[in-house]
Structures are given as C-alpha cells and as structure tokens.
mmCIF file of C-alpha atoms in Angstrom:
data_model
loop_
_atom_site.group_PDB
_atom_site.id
_atom_site.type_symbol
_atom_site.label_atom_id
_atom_site.label_comp_id
_atom_site.label_asym_id
_atom_site.label_seq_id
_atom_site.Cartn_x
_atom_site.Cartn_y
_atom_site.Cartn_z
ATOM 1 C CA UNK B 804 -0.057 0.069 0.065
ATOM 2 C CA UNK B 805 2.858 2.386 0.951
ATOM 3 C CA UNK B 806 4.376 1.772 -2.465
ATOM 4 C CA UNK B 807 1.144 2.325 -4.281
ATOM 5 C CA UNK B 808 0.416 5.607 -2.572
ATOM 6 C CA UNK B 809 4.055 6.776 -2.928
ATOM 7 C CA UNK B 810 4.191 5.960 -6.492
ATOM 8 C CA UNK B 811 0.923 7.895 -7.427
ATOM 9 C CA UNK B 812 2.255 10.846 -5.435
ATOM 10 C CA UNK B 813 5.656 11.060 -6.840
ATOM 11 C CA UNK B 814 4.672 10.156 -10.338
ATOM 12 C CA UNK B 815 2.136 12.964 -10.368
ATOM 13 C CA UNK B 816 4.436 15.499 -8.731
ATOM 14 C CA UNK B 817 7.328 14.439 -11.345
ATOM 15 C CA UNK B 818 4.940 14.657 -14.349
ATOM 16 C CA UNK B 819 3.743 18.026 -13.221
ATOM 17 C CA UNK B 820 7.005 19.579 -12.409
ATOM 18 C CA UNK B 821 9.526 18.009 -15.061
ATOM 19 C CA UNK B 822 7.096 16.843 -17.560
ATOM 20 C CA UNK B 823 9.629 13.861 -18.700
ATOM 21 C CA UNK B 824 9.452 12.948 -22.254
ATOM 22 C CA UNK B 825 8.876 9.087 -22.368
ATOM 23 C CA UNK B 826 9.330 7.084 -25.469
ATOM 24 C CA UNK B 827 8.844 3.418 -26.269
ATOM 25 C CA UNK B 828 7.360 2.329 -22.856
ATOM 26 C CA UNK B 829 5.285 -0.160 -24.811
ATOM 27 C CA UNK B 830 8.431 -2.190 -25.094
ATOM 28 C CA UNK B 831 8.311 -3.000 -21.419
ATOM 29 C CA UNK B 832 6.479 -6.371 -20.860
ATOM 30 C CA UNK B 833 3.323 -5.990 -18.929
ATOM 31 C CA UNK B 834 4.156 -8.951 -16.602
ATOM 32 C CA UNK B 835 6.786 -11.582 -15.864
ATOM 33 C CA UNK B 836 10.628 -11.160 -15.063
ATOM 34 C CA UNK B 837 12.387 -8.483 -17.147
ATOM 35 C CA UNK B 838 15.795 -6.796 -16.686
ATOM 36 C CA UNK B 839 15.460 -2.822 -17.218
ATOM 37 C CA UNK B 840 19.158 -1.912 -18.051
ATOM 38 C CA UNK B 841 19.773 1.822 -18.045
ATOM 39 C CA UNK B 842 22.576 4.277 -18.483
ATOM 40 C CA UNK B 843 23.199 6.098 -15.029
ATOM 41 C CA UNK B 844 23.710 9.957 -14.928
ATOM 42 C CA UNK B 845 22.175 10.873 -11.527
ATOM 43 C CA UNK B 846 20.809 9.607 -8.230
ATOM 44 C CA UNK B 847 17.250 10.324 -9.295
ATOM 45 C CA UNK B 848 17.372 7.693 -12.234
ATOM 46 C CA UNK B 849 16.515 5.045 -9.703
ATOM 47 C CA UNK B 850 13.335 7.019 -8.670
ATOM 48 C CA UNK B 851 12.400 8.338 -12.144
ATOM 49 C CA UNK B 852 12.459 5.026 -13.959
ATOM 50 C CA UNK B 853 10.276 3.052 -11.273
ATOM 51 C CA UNK B 854 7.913 5.983 -11.300
ATOM 52 C CA UNK B 855 7.358 6.152 -15.015
ATOM 53 C CA UNK B 856 7.035 2.474 -15.369
ATOM 54 C CA UNK B 857 3.541 1.050 -15.027
ATOM 55 C CA UNK B 858 4.789 -1.954 -13.181
ATOM 56 C CA UNK B 859 6.919 -2.192 -10.163
ATOM 57 C CA UNK B 860 10.739 -2.143 -10.995
ATOM 58 C CA UNK B 861 13.245 -3.011 -8.207
ATOM 59 C CA UNK B 862 16.552 -1.284 -8.086
ATOM 60 C CA UNK B 863 19.351 -2.151 -5.695
ATOM 61 C CA UNK B 864 20.484 0.581 -3.206
ATOM 62 C CA UNK B 865 23.245 0.775 -0.706
ATOM 63 C CA UNK B 866 22.220 -0.821 2.669
ATOM 64 C CA UNK B 867 23.042 2.354 4.635
ATOM 65 C CA UNK B 868 19.926 3.875 3.450
ATOM 66 C CA UNK B 869 18.117 1.059 5.808
ATOM 67 C CA UNK B 870 20.517 1.438 8.664
ATOM 68 C CA UNK B 871 21.139 5.108 9.140
ATOM 69 C CA UNK B 872 19.875 5.953 12.766
ATOM 70 C CA UNK B 873 17.427 8.730 13.642
ATOM 71 C CA UNK B 874 14.539 10.382 11.858
ATOM 72 C CA UNK B 875 16.496 10.706 8.819
ATOM 73 C CA UNK B 876 17.205 7.036 8.816
ATOM 74 C CA UNK B 877 13.514 6.206 9.280
ATOM 75 C CA UNK B 878 12.590 8.415 6.429
ATOM 76 C CA UNK B 879 15.175 6.954 3.931
ATOM 77 C CA UNK B 880 14.313 3.288 4.981
ATOM 78 C CA UNK B 881 10.544 3.971 4.460
ATOM 79 C CA UNK B 882 11.197 6.017 1.190
ATOM 80 C CA UNK B 883 13.503 3.377 -0.408
ATOM 81 C CA UNK B 884 11.264 0.480 0.711
ATOM 82 C CA UNK B 885 8.335 2.239 -0.692
ATOM 83 C CA UNK B 886 9.921 2.775 -4.214
ATOM 84 C CA UNK B 887 10.706 -0.879 -4.288
ATOM 85 C CA UNK B 888 14.446 -0.702 -3.850
ATOM 86 C CA UNK B 889 16.381 -3.668 -2.341
ATOM 87 C CA UNK B 890 19.224 -3.153 0.184
ATOM 88 C CA UNK B 891 22.778 -4.422 -0.748
ATOM 89 C CA UNK B 892 26.266 -4.240 0.776
ATOM 90 C CA UNK B 893 28.744 -2.518 -1.693
ATOM 91 C CA UNK B 894 32.402 -3.234 -1.605
ATOM 92 C CA UNK B 895 34.364 -6.421 -2.686
ATOM 93 C CA UNK B 896 33.850 -8.974 -5.325
ATOM 94 C CA UNK B 897 31.671 -11.159 -2.699
ATOM 95 C CA UNK B 898 29.511 -8.326 -2.225
ATOM 96 C CA UNK B 899 29.134 -7.871 -6.084
ATOM 97 C CA UNK B 900 28.204 -11.412 -6.448
ATOM 98 C CA UNK B 901 25.778 -11.197 -3.549
ATOM 99 C CA UNK B 902 24.099 -8.291 -5.279
ATOM 100 C CA UNK B 903 23.591 -10.242 -8.365
ATOM 101 C CA UNK B 904 22.332 -13.225 -6.401
ATOM 102 C CA UNK B 905 19.584 -10.844 -4.839
ATOM 103 C CA UNK B 906 18.793 -9.453 -8.247
ATOM 104 C CA UNK B 907 18.274 -13.142 -9.610
ATOM 105 C CA UNK B 908 15.995 -13.807 -6.594
ATOM 106 C CA UNK B 909 13.898 -10.796 -7.547
ATOM 107 C CA UNK B 910 13.572 -11.790 -10.970
ATOM 108 C CA UNK B 911 12.747 -15.347 -10.131
ATOM 109 C CA UNK B 912 9.746 -13.921 -8.177
ATOM 110 C CA UNK B 913 8.495 -12.431 -11.580
ATOM 111 C CA UNK B 914 9.328 -8.873 -10.753
ATOM 112 C CA UNK B 915 10.918 -6.317 -13.087
ATOM 113 C CA UNK B 916 14.562 -5.546 -11.972
ATOM 114 C CA UNK B 917 16.470 -2.462 -12.685
ATOM 115 C CA UNK B 918 20.337 -2.384 -13.291
ATOM 116 C CA UNK B 919 22.890 -0.061 -14.478
ATOM 117 C CA UNK B 920 25.531 -1.990 -16.543
ATOM 118 C CA UNK B 921 28.098 0.721 -16.107
ATOM 119 C CA UNK B 922 28.150 -0.063 -12.352
ATOM 120 C CA UNK B 923 28.084 3.536 -11.190
ATOM 121 C CA UNK B 924 27.034 7.014 -12.082
ATOM 122 C CA UNK B 925 28.845 8.803 -14.962
ATOM 123 C CA UNK B 926 30.444 12.051 -13.491
ATOM 124 C CA UNK B 927 31.044 13.391 -17.073
ATOM 125 C CA UNK B 928 28.023 12.526 -18.946
ATOM 126 C CA UNK B 929 29.702 9.767 -21.173
ATOM 127 C CA UNK B 930 28.896 6.097 -21.465
ATOM 128 C CA UNK B 931 31.222 3.593 -19.945
ATOM 129 C CA UNK B 932 31.907 0.056 -20.697
ATOM 130 C CA UNK B 933 29.544 -2.367 -19.199
ATOM 131 C CA UNK B 934 30.154 -4.875 -16.409
ATOM 132 C CA UNK B 935 29.568 -8.365 -17.226
ATOM 133 C CA UNK B 936 27.126 -8.807 -14.268
ATOM 134 C CA UNK B 937 24.098 -7.797 -16.518
ATOM 135 C CA UNK B 938 25.183 -10.679 -18.981
ATOM 136 C CA UNK B 939 25.458 -13.206 -15.970
ATOM 137 C CA UNK B 940 21.984 -11.994 -14.736
ATOM 138 C CA UNK B 941 20.230 -12.150 -18.166
ATOM 139 C CA UNK B 942 21.742 -15.670 -19.065
ATOM 140 C CA UNK B 943 21.039 -17.165 -15.583
ATOM 141 C CA UNK B 944 17.487 -15.737 -15.263
ATOM 142 C CA UNK B 945 16.642 -16.068 -18.984
ATOM 143 C CA UNK B 946 14.552 -12.860 -18.428
ATOM 144 C CA UNK B 947 14.647 -10.528 -21.531
ATOM 145 C CA UNK B 948 16.471 -7.180 -21.316
ATOM 146 C CA UNK B 949 14.825 -3.768 -21.996
ATOM 147 C CA UNK B 950 17.668 -1.179 -22.506
ATOM 148 C CA UNK B 951 16.785 2.316 -21.361
ATOM 149 C CA UNK B 952 18.386 5.631 -22.331
ATOM 150 C CA UNK B 953 18.055 8.482 -19.869
ATOM 151 C CA UNK B 954 19.019 11.964 -20.955
ATOM 152 C CA UNK B 955 19.129 15.186 -18.788
ATOM 153 C CA UNK B 956 18.869 13.848 -15.158
ATOM 154 C CA UNK B 957 22.673 14.710 -14.750
ATOM 155 C CA UNK B 958 21.533 18.400 -15.370
ATOM 156 C CA UNK B 959 18.514 18.259 -13.049
ATOM 157 C CA UNK B 960 20.425 16.720 -10.255
ATOM 158 C CA UNK B 961 24.313 16.728 -10.888
ATOM 159 C CA UNK B 962 26.466 14.537 -8.585
ATOM 160 C CA UNK B 963 26.825 16.290 -5.298
ATOM 161 C CA UNK B 964 23.960 18.528 -5.681
ATOM 162 C CA UNK B 965 21.058 18.677 -3.127
ATOM 163 C CA UNK B 966 18.277 20.537 -4.824
ATOM 164 C CA UNK B 967 16.885 19.457 -8.393
ATOM 165 C CA UNK B 968 16.764 21.777 -11.322
ATOM 166 C CA UNK B 969 13.925 22.286 -13.736
ATOM 167 C CA UNK B 970 15.590 20.919 -17.022
ATOM 168 C CA UNK B 971 14.191 18.602 -19.724
ATOM 169 C CA UNK B 972 14.367 14.919 -19.139
ATOM 170 C CA UNK B 973 13.920 12.232 -21.730
ATOM 171 C CA UNK B 974 13.564 8.537 -21.085
ATOM 172 C CA UNK B 975 13.732 6.076 -23.831
ATOM 173 C CA UNK B 976 12.762 2.342 -23.730
ATOM 174 C CA UNK B 977 14.303 0.142 -26.416
ATOM 175 C CA UNK B 978 13.177 -3.147 -27.843
ATOM 176 C CA UNK B 979 13.800 -6.146 -25.527
ATOM 177 C CA UNK B 980 16.827 -8.300 -26.125
ATOM 178 C CA UNK B 981 17.097 -11.972 -25.441
ATOM 179 C CA UNK B 982 20.363 -13.025 -23.929
ATOM 180 C CA UNK B 983 20.718 -16.461 -25.574
ATOM 181 C CA UNK B 984 20.308 -15.067 -29.041
ATOM 182 C CA UNK B 985 23.315 -12.601 -28.585
ATOM 183 C CA UNK B 986 27.027 -13.218 -29.244
ATOM 184 C CA UNK B 987 27.459 -16.851 -28.866
ATOM 185 C CA UNK B 988 24.066 -18.618 -29.009
ATOM 186 C CA UNK B 989 25.899 -22.094 -28.623
ATOM 187 C CA UNK B 990 27.720 -20.890 -25.476
ATOM 188 C CA UNK B 991 24.640 -18.851 -23.983
ATOM 189 C CA UNK B 992 25.161 -19.994 -20.337
ATOM 190 C CA UNK B 993 25.916 -17.758 -17.292
ATOM 191 C CA UNK B 994 29.022 -19.572 -16.533
ATOM 192 C CA UNK B 995 30.672 -18.824 -19.994
ATOM 193 C CA UNK B 996 32.697 -15.626 -19.808
ATOM 194 C CA UNK B 997 32.461 -14.921 -23.575
ATOM 195 C CA UNK B 998 28.834 -15.146 -23.416
ATOM 196 C CA UNK B 999 28.497 -12.791 -20.396
ATOM 197 C CA UNK B 1000 30.761 -10.303 -22.287
ATOM 198 C CA UNK B 1001 28.840 -10.458 -25.419
ATOM 199 C CA UNK B 1002 25.529 -9.859 -23.905
ATOM 200 C CA UNK B 1003 26.966 -6.902 -21.669
ATOM 201 C CA UNK B 1004 28.389 -5.283 -24.855
ATOM 202 C CA UNK B 1005 25.232 -5.874 -26.818
ATOM 203 C CA UNK B 1006 22.958 -4.154 -24.163
ATOM 204 C CA UNK B 1007 25.390 -1.190 -23.908
ATOM 205 C CA UNK B 1008 25.295 -0.630 -27.654
ATOM 206 C CA UNK B 1009 21.538 -0.495 -27.364
ATOM 207 C CA UNK B 1010 21.616 2.112 -24.434
ATOM 208 C CA UNK B 1011 24.062 4.141 -26.392
ATOM 209 C CA UNK B 1012 21.709 4.476 -29.391
ATOM 210 C CA UNK B 1013 18.884 5.540 -26.884
ATOM 211 C CA UNK B 1014 20.937 8.030 -24.865
ATOM 212 C CA UNK B 1015 23.176 9.364 -27.636
ATOM 213 C CA UNK B 1016 26.094 9.516 -25.280
ATOM 214 C CA UNK B 1017 29.747 9.445 -26.299
ATOM 215 C CA UNK B 1018 31.204 5.839 -25.561
ATOM 216 C CA UNK B 1019 34.641 5.747 -23.648
ATOM 217 C CA UNK B 1020 35.419 2.121 -24.184
ATOM 218 C CA UNK B 1021 36.763 1.929 -20.427
ATOM 219 C CA UNK B 1022 35.213 0.847 -17.073
ATOM 220 C CA UNK B 1023 33.808 3.645 -14.882
ATOM 221 C CA UNK B 1024 35.555 3.255 -11.514
ATOM 222 C CA UNK B 1025 33.607 4.384 -8.467
ATOM 223 C CA UNK B 1026 35.396 7.287 -6.478
ATOM 224 C CA UNK B 1027 37.004 6.261 -3.234
ATOM 225 C CA UNK B 1028 34.711 8.484 -1.251
ATOM 226 C CA UNK B 1029 31.557 7.268 -2.843
#
C-alpha cells in the first residue's frame, strides 16, 4: 500500500514539475521477469524509472539507506522500501556477487529488476563500458532485457547537488533483447565468460543508441569517497 500511494504521489509530482518525455514504454513487458538496463547519470534515475514504469521495478540501493539511525534514517528506510528498492552491501567481489544473487531472486519472483550495466554514475556524462554482471543475470534468469536511455537527469540533479533543477528529461525504452540470442548462442550460459561479455556489450550498444552519449570504451571506476 505504501508503495502504491508513494508511486501515485511521486509520479504525479514528477510529471507535473519536470514533464519527462517518455518514449517506447510499450516495449516493457506488462508481466513476468524483465531486466531494465539503463545508463546512469544521476541519483534520481533510480526514482524516475520506477515512477514512469506502469509496473514495479526494483533497483538495488546501498544498505546504509536502511541502517542510518534517527528520523532521517527512518525516512530513508521508508522511502526506499516504498519505491521497491532492495538493500545491498557495496564493496568487494563477494558483495558484488551477492548483489547479483539478490537480483536473480527478485527476477525469479516475477518482478522487473533495474540495473546499471556501467556499475556507477557517470560523472562526465559519457557512457562507460558495461560490467558483465548484466550478462550473467540475463543468461542465468533467462529474462528479457529492455535497454533504457536516460537524458538530462545529470543536469536536473548533478552528482553532489542537493536541490533538483527544472530541466528537460527524456527517457527512452528500447526493444527487448534475449540474452541467448546474442553473441554466442551455442555458449549462452551464465558460466561462460564470452557469453556474459557478449550480452553486456550488446546491451550497452542499445543503451548508447537511446541515450546518444559518447562511448569511452573503459570502465567507470567508483570514486574512493563514494
């Protein structure tokens, strides 16, 4: 109930203030597991996409949002729980695999799952190389992947900013991809490194077409203080 009420309120507020231009939403399956793979420009991406989608889309969020003490902590816990976020621990490779396992469990329950193949926010507006986690997740779950290109959220709320600005936002949903049909169909299993890489690269190509970003060809490393 909290999620439903929050989504209605935030969606109406978002549409009324920013009036995001949404394209291709019909490409998102109405039911069943699906991976929503987007570029990542701003903190608000994880709020905007679930609010736009007609079905629930779960994103991973750092566990500090659930463990911060005090009134602020209670508000954050309620908010992120309400928008369907799933808490995860960030850090080493074990934490990364645990996050993917959590994502797999979400998809196994039939829920749409949101992921950023680049791994972290782009601080210069360019598109970075995809991590292979999205390939593993798609091959393991056999869920279709809907690529998403978000434009303008880095101007609305840049990294480090506290107050959002009134700027144009565009969100484009591309046609679904099937992981088993990408790259190496005969080797399309989650344990195959070439298959994981092929899927990750294919997803990023589609995201780039939707977002129009310049591609760097290198990984986006998370700042030490993030």
